JSON list of C-alpha atoms in Angstrom, two decimals:
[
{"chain": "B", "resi": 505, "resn": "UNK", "atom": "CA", "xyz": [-41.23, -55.36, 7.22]},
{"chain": "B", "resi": 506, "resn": "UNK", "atom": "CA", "xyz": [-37.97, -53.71, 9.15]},
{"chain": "B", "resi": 507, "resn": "UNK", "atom": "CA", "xyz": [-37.99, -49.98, 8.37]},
{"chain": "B", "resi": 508, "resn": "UNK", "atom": "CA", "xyz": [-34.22, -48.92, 7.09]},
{"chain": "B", "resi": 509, "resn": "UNK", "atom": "CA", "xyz": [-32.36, -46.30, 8.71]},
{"chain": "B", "resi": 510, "resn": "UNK", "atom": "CA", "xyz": [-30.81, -44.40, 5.57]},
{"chain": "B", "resi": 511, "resn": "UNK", "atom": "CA", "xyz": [-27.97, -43.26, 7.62]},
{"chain": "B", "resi": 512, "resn": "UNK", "atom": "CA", "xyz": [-26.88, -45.91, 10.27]},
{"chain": "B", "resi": 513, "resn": "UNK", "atom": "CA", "xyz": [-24.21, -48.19, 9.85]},
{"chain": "B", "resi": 514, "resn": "UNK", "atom": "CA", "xyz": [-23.59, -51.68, 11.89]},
{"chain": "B", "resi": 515, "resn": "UNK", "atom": "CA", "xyz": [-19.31, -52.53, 12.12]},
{"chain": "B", "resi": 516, "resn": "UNK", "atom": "CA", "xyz": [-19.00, -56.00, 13.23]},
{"chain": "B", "resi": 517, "resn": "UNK", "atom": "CA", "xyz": [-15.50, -57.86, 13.43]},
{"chain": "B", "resi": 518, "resn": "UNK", "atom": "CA", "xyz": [-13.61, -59.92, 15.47]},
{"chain": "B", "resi": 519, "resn": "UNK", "atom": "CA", "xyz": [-10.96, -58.39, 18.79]},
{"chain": "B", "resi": 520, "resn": "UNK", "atom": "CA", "xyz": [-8.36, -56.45, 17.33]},
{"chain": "B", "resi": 521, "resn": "UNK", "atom": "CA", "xyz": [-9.95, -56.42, 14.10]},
{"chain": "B", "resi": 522, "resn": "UNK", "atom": "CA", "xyz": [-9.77, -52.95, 12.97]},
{"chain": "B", "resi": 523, "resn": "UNK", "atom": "CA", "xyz": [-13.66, -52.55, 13.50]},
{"chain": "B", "resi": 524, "resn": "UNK", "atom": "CA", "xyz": [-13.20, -49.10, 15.44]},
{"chain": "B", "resi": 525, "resn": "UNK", "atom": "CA", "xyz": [-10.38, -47.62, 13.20]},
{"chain": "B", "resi": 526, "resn": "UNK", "atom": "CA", "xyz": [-12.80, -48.43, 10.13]},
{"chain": "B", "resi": 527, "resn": "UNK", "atom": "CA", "xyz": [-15.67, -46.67, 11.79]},
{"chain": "B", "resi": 528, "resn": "UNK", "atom": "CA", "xyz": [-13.58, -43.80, 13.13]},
{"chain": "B", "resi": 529, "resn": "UNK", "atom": "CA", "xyz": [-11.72, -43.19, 9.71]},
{"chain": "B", "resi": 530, "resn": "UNK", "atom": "CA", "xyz": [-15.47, -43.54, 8.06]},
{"chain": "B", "resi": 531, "resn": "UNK", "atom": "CA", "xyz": [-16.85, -40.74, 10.71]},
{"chain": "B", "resi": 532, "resn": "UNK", "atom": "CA", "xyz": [-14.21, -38.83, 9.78]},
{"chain": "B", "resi": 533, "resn": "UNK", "atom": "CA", "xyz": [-14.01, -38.66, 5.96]},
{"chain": "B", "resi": 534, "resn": "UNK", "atom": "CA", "xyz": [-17.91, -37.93, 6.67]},
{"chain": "B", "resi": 535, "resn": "UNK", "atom": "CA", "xyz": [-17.40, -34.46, 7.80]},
{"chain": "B", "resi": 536, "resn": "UNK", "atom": "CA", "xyz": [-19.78, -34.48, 10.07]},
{"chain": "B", "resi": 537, "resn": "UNK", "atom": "CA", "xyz": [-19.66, -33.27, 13.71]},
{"chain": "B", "resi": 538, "resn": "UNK", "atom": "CA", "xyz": [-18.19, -36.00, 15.41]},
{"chain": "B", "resi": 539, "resn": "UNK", "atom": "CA", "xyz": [-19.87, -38.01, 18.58]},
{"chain": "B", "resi": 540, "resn": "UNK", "atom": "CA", "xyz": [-18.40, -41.02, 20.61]},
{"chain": "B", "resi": 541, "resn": "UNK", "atom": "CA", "xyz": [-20.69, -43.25, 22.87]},
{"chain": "B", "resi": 542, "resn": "UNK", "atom": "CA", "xyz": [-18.59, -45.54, 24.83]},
{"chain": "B", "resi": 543, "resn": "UNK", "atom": "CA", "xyz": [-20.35, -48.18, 26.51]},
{"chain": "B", "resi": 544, "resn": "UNK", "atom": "CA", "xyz": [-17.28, -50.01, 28.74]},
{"chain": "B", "resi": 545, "resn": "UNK", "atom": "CA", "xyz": [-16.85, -49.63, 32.24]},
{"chain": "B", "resi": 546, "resn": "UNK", "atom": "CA", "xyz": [-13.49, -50.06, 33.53]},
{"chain": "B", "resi": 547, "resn": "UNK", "atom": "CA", "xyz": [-13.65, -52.72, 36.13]},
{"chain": "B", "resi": 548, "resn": "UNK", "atom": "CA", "xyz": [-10.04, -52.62, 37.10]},
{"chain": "B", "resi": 549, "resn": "UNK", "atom": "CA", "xyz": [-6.85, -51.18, 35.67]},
{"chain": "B", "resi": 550, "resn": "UNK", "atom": "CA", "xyz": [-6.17, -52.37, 32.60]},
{"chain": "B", "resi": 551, "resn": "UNK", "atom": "CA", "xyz": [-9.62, -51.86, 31.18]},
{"chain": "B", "resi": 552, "resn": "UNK", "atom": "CA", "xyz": [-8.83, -48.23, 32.73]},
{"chain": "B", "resi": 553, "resn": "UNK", "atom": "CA", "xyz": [-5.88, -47.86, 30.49]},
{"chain": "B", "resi": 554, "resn": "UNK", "atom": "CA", "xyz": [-7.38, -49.19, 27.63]},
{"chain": "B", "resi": 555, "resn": "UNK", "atom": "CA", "xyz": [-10.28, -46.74, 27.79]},
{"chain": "B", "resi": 556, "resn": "UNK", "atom": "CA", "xyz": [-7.73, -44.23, 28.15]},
{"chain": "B", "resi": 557, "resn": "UNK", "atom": "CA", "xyz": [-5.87, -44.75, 25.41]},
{"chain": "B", "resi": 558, "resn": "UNK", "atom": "CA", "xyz": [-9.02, -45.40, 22.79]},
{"chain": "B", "resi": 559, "resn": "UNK", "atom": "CA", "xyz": [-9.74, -41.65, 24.05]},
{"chain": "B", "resi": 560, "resn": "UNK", "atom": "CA", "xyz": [-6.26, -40.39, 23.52]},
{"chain": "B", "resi": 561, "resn": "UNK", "atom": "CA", "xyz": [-6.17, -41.83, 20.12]},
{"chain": "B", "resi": 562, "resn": "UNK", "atom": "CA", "xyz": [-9.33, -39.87, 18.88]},
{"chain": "B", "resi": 563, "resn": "UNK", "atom": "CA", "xyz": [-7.86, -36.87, 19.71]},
{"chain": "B", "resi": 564, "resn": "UNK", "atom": "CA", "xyz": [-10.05, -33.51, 20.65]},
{"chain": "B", "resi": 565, "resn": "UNK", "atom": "CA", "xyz": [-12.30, -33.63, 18.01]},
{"chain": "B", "resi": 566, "resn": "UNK", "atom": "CA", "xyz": [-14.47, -36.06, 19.17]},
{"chain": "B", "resi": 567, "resn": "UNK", "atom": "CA", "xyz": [-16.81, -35.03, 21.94]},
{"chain": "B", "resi": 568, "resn": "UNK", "atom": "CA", "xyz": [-16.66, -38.82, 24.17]},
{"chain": "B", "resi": 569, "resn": "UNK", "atom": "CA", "xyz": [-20.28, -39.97, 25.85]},
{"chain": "B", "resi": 570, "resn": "UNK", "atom": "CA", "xyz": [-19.72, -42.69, 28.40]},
{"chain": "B", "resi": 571, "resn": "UNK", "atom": "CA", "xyz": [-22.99, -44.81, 28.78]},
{"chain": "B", "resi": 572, "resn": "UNK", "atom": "CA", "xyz": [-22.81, -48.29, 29.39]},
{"chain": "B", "resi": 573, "resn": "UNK", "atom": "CA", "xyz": [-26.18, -48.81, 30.71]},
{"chain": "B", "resi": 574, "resn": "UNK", "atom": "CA", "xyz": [-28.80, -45.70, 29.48]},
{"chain": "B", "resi": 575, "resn": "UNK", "atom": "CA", "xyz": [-27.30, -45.83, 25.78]},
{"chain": "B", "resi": 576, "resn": "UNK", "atom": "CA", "xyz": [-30.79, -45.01, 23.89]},
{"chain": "B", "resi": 577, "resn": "UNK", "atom": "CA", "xyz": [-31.30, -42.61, 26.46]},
{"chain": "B", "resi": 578, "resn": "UNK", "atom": "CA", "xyz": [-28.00, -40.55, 25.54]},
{"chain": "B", "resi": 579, "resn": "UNK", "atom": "CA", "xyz": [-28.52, -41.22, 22.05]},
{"chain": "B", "resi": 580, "resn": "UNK", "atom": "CA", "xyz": [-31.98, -39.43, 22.81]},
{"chain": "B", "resi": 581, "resn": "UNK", "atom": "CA", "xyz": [-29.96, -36.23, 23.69]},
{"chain": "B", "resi": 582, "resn": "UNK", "atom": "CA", "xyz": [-27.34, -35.92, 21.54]},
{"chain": "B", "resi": 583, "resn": "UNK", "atom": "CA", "xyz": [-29.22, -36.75, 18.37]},
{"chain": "B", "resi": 584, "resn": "UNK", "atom": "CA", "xyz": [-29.40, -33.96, 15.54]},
{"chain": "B", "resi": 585, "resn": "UNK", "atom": "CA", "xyz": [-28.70, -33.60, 12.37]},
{"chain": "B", "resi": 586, "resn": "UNK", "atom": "CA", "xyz": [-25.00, -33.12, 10.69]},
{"chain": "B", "resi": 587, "resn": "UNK", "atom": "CA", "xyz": [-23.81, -35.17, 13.36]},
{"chain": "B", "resi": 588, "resn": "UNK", "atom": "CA", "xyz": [-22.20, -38.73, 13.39]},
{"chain": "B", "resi": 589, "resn": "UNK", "atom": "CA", "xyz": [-22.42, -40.66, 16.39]},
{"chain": "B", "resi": 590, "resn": "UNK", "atom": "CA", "xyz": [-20.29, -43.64, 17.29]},
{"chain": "B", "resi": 591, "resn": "UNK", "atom": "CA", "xyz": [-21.32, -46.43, 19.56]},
{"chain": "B", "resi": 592, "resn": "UNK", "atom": "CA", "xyz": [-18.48, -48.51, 20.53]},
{"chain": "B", "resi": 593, "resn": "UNK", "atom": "CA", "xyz": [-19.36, -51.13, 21.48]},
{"chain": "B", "resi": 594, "resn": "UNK", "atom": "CA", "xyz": [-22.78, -53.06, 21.61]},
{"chain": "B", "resi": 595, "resn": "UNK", "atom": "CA", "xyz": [-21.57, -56.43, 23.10]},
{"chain": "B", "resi": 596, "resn": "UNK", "atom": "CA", "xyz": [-20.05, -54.47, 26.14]},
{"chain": "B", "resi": 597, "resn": "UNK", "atom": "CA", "xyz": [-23.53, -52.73, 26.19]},
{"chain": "B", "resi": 598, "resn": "UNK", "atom": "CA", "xyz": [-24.90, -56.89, 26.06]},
{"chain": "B", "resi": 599, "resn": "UNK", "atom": "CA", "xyz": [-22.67, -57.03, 29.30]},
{"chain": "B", "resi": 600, "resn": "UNK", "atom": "CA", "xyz": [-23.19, -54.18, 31.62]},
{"chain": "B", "resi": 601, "resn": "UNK", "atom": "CA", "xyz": [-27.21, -54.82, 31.04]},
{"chain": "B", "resi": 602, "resn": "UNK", "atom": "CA", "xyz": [-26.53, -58.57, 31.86]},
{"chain": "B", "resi": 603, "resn": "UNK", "atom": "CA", "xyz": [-24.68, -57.25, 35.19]},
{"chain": "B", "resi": 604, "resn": "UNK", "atom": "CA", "xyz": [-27.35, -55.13, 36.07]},
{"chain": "B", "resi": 605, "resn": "UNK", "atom": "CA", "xyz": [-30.23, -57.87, 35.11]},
{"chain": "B", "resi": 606, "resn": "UNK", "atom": "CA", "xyz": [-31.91, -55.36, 33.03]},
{"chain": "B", "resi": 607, "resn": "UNK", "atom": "CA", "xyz": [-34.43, -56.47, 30.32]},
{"chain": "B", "resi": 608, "resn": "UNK", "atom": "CA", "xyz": [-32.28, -57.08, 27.09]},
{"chain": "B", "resi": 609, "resn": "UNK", "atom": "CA", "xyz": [-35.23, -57.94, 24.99]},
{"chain": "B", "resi": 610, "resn": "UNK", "atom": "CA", "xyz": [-36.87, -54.54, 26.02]},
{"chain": "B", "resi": 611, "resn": "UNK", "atom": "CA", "xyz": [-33.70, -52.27, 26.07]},
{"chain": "B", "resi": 612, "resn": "UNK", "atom": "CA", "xyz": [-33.01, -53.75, 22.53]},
{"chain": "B", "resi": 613, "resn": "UNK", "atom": "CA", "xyz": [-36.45, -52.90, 21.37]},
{"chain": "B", "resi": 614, "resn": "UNK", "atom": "CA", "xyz": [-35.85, -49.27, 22.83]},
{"chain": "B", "resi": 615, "resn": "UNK", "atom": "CA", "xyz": [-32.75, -49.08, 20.57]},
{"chain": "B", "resi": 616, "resn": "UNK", "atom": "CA", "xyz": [-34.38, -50.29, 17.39]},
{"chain": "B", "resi": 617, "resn": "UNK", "atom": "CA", "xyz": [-37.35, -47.90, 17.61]},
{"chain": "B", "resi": 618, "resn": "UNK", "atom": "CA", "xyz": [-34.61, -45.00, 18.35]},
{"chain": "B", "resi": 619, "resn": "UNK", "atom": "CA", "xyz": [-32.25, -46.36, 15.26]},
{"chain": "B", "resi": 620, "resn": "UNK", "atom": "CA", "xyz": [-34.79, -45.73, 12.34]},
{"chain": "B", "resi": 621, "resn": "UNK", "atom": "CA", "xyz": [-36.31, -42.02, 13.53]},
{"chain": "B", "resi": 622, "resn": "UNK", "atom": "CA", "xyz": [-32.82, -40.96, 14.05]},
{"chain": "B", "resi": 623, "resn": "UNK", "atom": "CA", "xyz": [-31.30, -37.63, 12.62]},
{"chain": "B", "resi": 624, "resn": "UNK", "atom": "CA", "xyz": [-27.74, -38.04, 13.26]},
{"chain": "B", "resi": 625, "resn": "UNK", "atom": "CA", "xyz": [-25.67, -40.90, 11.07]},
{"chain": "B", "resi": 626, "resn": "UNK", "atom": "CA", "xyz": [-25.48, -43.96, 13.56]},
{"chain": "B", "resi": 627, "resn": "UNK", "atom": "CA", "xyz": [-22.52, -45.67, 13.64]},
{"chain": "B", "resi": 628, "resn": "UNK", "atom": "CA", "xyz": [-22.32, -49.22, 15.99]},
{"chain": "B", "resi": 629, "resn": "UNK", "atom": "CA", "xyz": [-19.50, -50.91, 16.06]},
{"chain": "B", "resi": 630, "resn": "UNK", "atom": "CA", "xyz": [-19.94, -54.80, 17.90]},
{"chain": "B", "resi": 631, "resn": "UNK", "atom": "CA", "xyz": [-17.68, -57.96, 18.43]},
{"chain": "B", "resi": 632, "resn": "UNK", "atom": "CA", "xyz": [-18.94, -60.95, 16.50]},
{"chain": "B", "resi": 633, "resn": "UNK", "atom": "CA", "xyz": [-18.53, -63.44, 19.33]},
{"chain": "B", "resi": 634, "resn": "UNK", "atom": "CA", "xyz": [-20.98, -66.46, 16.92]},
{"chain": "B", "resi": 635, "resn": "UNK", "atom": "CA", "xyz": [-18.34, -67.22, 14.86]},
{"chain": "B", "resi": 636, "resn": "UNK", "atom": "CA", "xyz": [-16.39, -69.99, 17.43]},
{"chain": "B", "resi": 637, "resn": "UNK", "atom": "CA", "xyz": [-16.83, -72.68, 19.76]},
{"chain": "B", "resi": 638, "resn": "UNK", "atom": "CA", "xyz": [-20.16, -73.06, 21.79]},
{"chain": "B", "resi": 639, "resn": "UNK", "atom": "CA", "xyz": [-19.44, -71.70, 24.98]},
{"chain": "B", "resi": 640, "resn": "UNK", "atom": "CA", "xyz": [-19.28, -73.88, 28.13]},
{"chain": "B", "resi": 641, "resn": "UNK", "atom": "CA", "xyz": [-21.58, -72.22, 30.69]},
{"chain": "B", "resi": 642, "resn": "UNK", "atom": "CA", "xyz": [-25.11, -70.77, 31.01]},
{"chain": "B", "resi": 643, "resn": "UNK", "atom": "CA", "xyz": [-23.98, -67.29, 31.21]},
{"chain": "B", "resi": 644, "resn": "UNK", "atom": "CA", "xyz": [-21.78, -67.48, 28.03]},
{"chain": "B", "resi": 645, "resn": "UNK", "atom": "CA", "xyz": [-24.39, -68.89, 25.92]},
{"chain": "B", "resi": 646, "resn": "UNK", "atom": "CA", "xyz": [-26.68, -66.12, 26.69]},
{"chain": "B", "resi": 647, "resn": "UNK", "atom": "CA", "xyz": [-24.62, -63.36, 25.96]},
{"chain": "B", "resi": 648, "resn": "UNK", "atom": "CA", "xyz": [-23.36, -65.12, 22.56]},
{"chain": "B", "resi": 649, "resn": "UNK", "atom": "CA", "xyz": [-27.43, -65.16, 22.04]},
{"chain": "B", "resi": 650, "resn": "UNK", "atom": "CA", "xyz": [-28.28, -61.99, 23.17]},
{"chain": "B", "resi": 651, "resn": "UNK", "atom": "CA", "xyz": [-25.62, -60.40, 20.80]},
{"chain": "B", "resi": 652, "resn": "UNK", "atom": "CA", "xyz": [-26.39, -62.24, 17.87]},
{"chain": "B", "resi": 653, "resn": "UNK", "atom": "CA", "xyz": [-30.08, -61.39, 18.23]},
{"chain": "B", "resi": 654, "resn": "UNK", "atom": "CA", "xyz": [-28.99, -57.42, 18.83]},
{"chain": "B", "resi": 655, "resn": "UNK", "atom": "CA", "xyz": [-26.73, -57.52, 15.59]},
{"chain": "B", "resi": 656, "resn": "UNK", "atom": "CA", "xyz": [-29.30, -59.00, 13.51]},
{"chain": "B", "resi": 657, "resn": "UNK", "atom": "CA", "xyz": [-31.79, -56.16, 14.58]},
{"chain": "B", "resi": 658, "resn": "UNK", "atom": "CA", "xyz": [-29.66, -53.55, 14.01]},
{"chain": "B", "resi": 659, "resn": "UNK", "atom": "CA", "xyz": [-28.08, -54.96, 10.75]},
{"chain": "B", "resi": 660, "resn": "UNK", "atom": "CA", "xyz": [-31.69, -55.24, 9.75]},
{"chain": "B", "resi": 661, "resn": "UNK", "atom": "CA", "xyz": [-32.24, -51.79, 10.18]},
{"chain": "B", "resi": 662, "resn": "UNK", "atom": "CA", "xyz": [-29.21, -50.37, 9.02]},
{"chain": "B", "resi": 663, "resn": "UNK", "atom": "CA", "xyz": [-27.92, -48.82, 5.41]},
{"chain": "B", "resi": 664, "resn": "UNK", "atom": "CA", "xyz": [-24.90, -50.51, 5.65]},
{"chain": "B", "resi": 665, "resn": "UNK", "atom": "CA", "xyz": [-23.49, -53.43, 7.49]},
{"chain": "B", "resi": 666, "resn": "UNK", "atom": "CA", "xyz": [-19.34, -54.10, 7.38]},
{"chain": "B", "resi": 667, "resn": "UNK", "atom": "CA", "xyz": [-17.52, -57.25, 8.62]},
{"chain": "B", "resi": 668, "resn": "UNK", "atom": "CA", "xyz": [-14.16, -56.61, 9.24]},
{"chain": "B", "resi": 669, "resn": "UNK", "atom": "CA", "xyz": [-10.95, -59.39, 9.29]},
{"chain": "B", "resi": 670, "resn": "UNK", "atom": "CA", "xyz": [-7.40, -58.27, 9.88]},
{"chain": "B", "resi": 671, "resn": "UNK", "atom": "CA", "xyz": [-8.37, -54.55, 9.18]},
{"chain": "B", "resi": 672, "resn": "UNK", "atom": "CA", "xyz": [-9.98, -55.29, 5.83]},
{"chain": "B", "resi": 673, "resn": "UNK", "atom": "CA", "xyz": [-13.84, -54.43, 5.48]},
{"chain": "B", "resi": 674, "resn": "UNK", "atom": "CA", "xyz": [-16.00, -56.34, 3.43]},
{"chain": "B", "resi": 675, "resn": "UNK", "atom": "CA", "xyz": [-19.51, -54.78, 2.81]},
{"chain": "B", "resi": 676, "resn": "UNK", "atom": "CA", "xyz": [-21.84, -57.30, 3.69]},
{"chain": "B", "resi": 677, "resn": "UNK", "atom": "CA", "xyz": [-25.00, -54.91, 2.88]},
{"chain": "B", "resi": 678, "resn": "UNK", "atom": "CA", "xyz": [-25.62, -51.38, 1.43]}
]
């Protein structure tokens, strides 16, 4: 049996779905002292302006982590209680440790173990890429299967698991 995390939360949605708005807006009716772990790398300029702006829009009350590769690892140091951490998002995470050839299987392991001894409220938000078309190379197919195995282990572990469509939520568990 999965052990439950009473206080993490898994956001899943399609691009532009509202997914990080809902999990911000959620972190912030919370109260709680207010962490952001963003896992994408800007590989050229308009990734860099994207980042940018998703940092502009929080505004200073959000103290930002960027960790695309060692994300249990920073999640390690910045855990405590009274805090909310978000992790936006896991399927870049899926991609940077593809890049680097890392050991998914083991790194997603790490992150489970961390997920249910956790003190601060975990908040993941992810891009639910198994919804469409099968994909047409090798590569592709792995990442669509590597993220749908990572969402199912976190969803498994967590409180409460969202699915958001054109900025609606629907509570899919919790």
């Amino acid at each position: 049996m999965t052990s439950i995390a009473a206080g993490s939360m898994l956001v899943l949605g399609g691009a532009r779905s509202g997914k990080s708005a809902f999990a911000e807006q959620w972190i912030v009716r919370s109260g709680l002292d207010r962490h952001y772990v963003a896992t994408g790398r800007a590989w050229d300029d308009e990734m860099r302006a994207r980042i940018a702006l998703h940092r502009d829009s929080r505004g200073p009350d959000w103290q930002t982590h960027e960790e695309p590769l060692h994300l249990v690892e920073c999640l390690h140091r910045i855990d405590a209680s009274g805090r909310a951490v978000l992790v936006d998002c896991l399927t870049l995470w899926v991609t940077n440790l593809m890049m680097e050839n890392k050991d998914v299987t083991a790194e997603f392991e790490g992150l489970a173990g961390f997920v249910t001894q956790a003190q601060a409220r975990l908040v993941f938000v992810s891009n639910e890429v198994g919804l469409g078309i099968v994909p047409d190379n090798r590569m592709a197919r792995d990442f669509r299967d590597h993220a749908g195995r990572l969402h199912q282990i976190i969803a498994a572990r967590s409180a409460d698991v969202y699915f958001i469509a054109a900025g609606l939520p629907l509570k899919m568990k919790g």
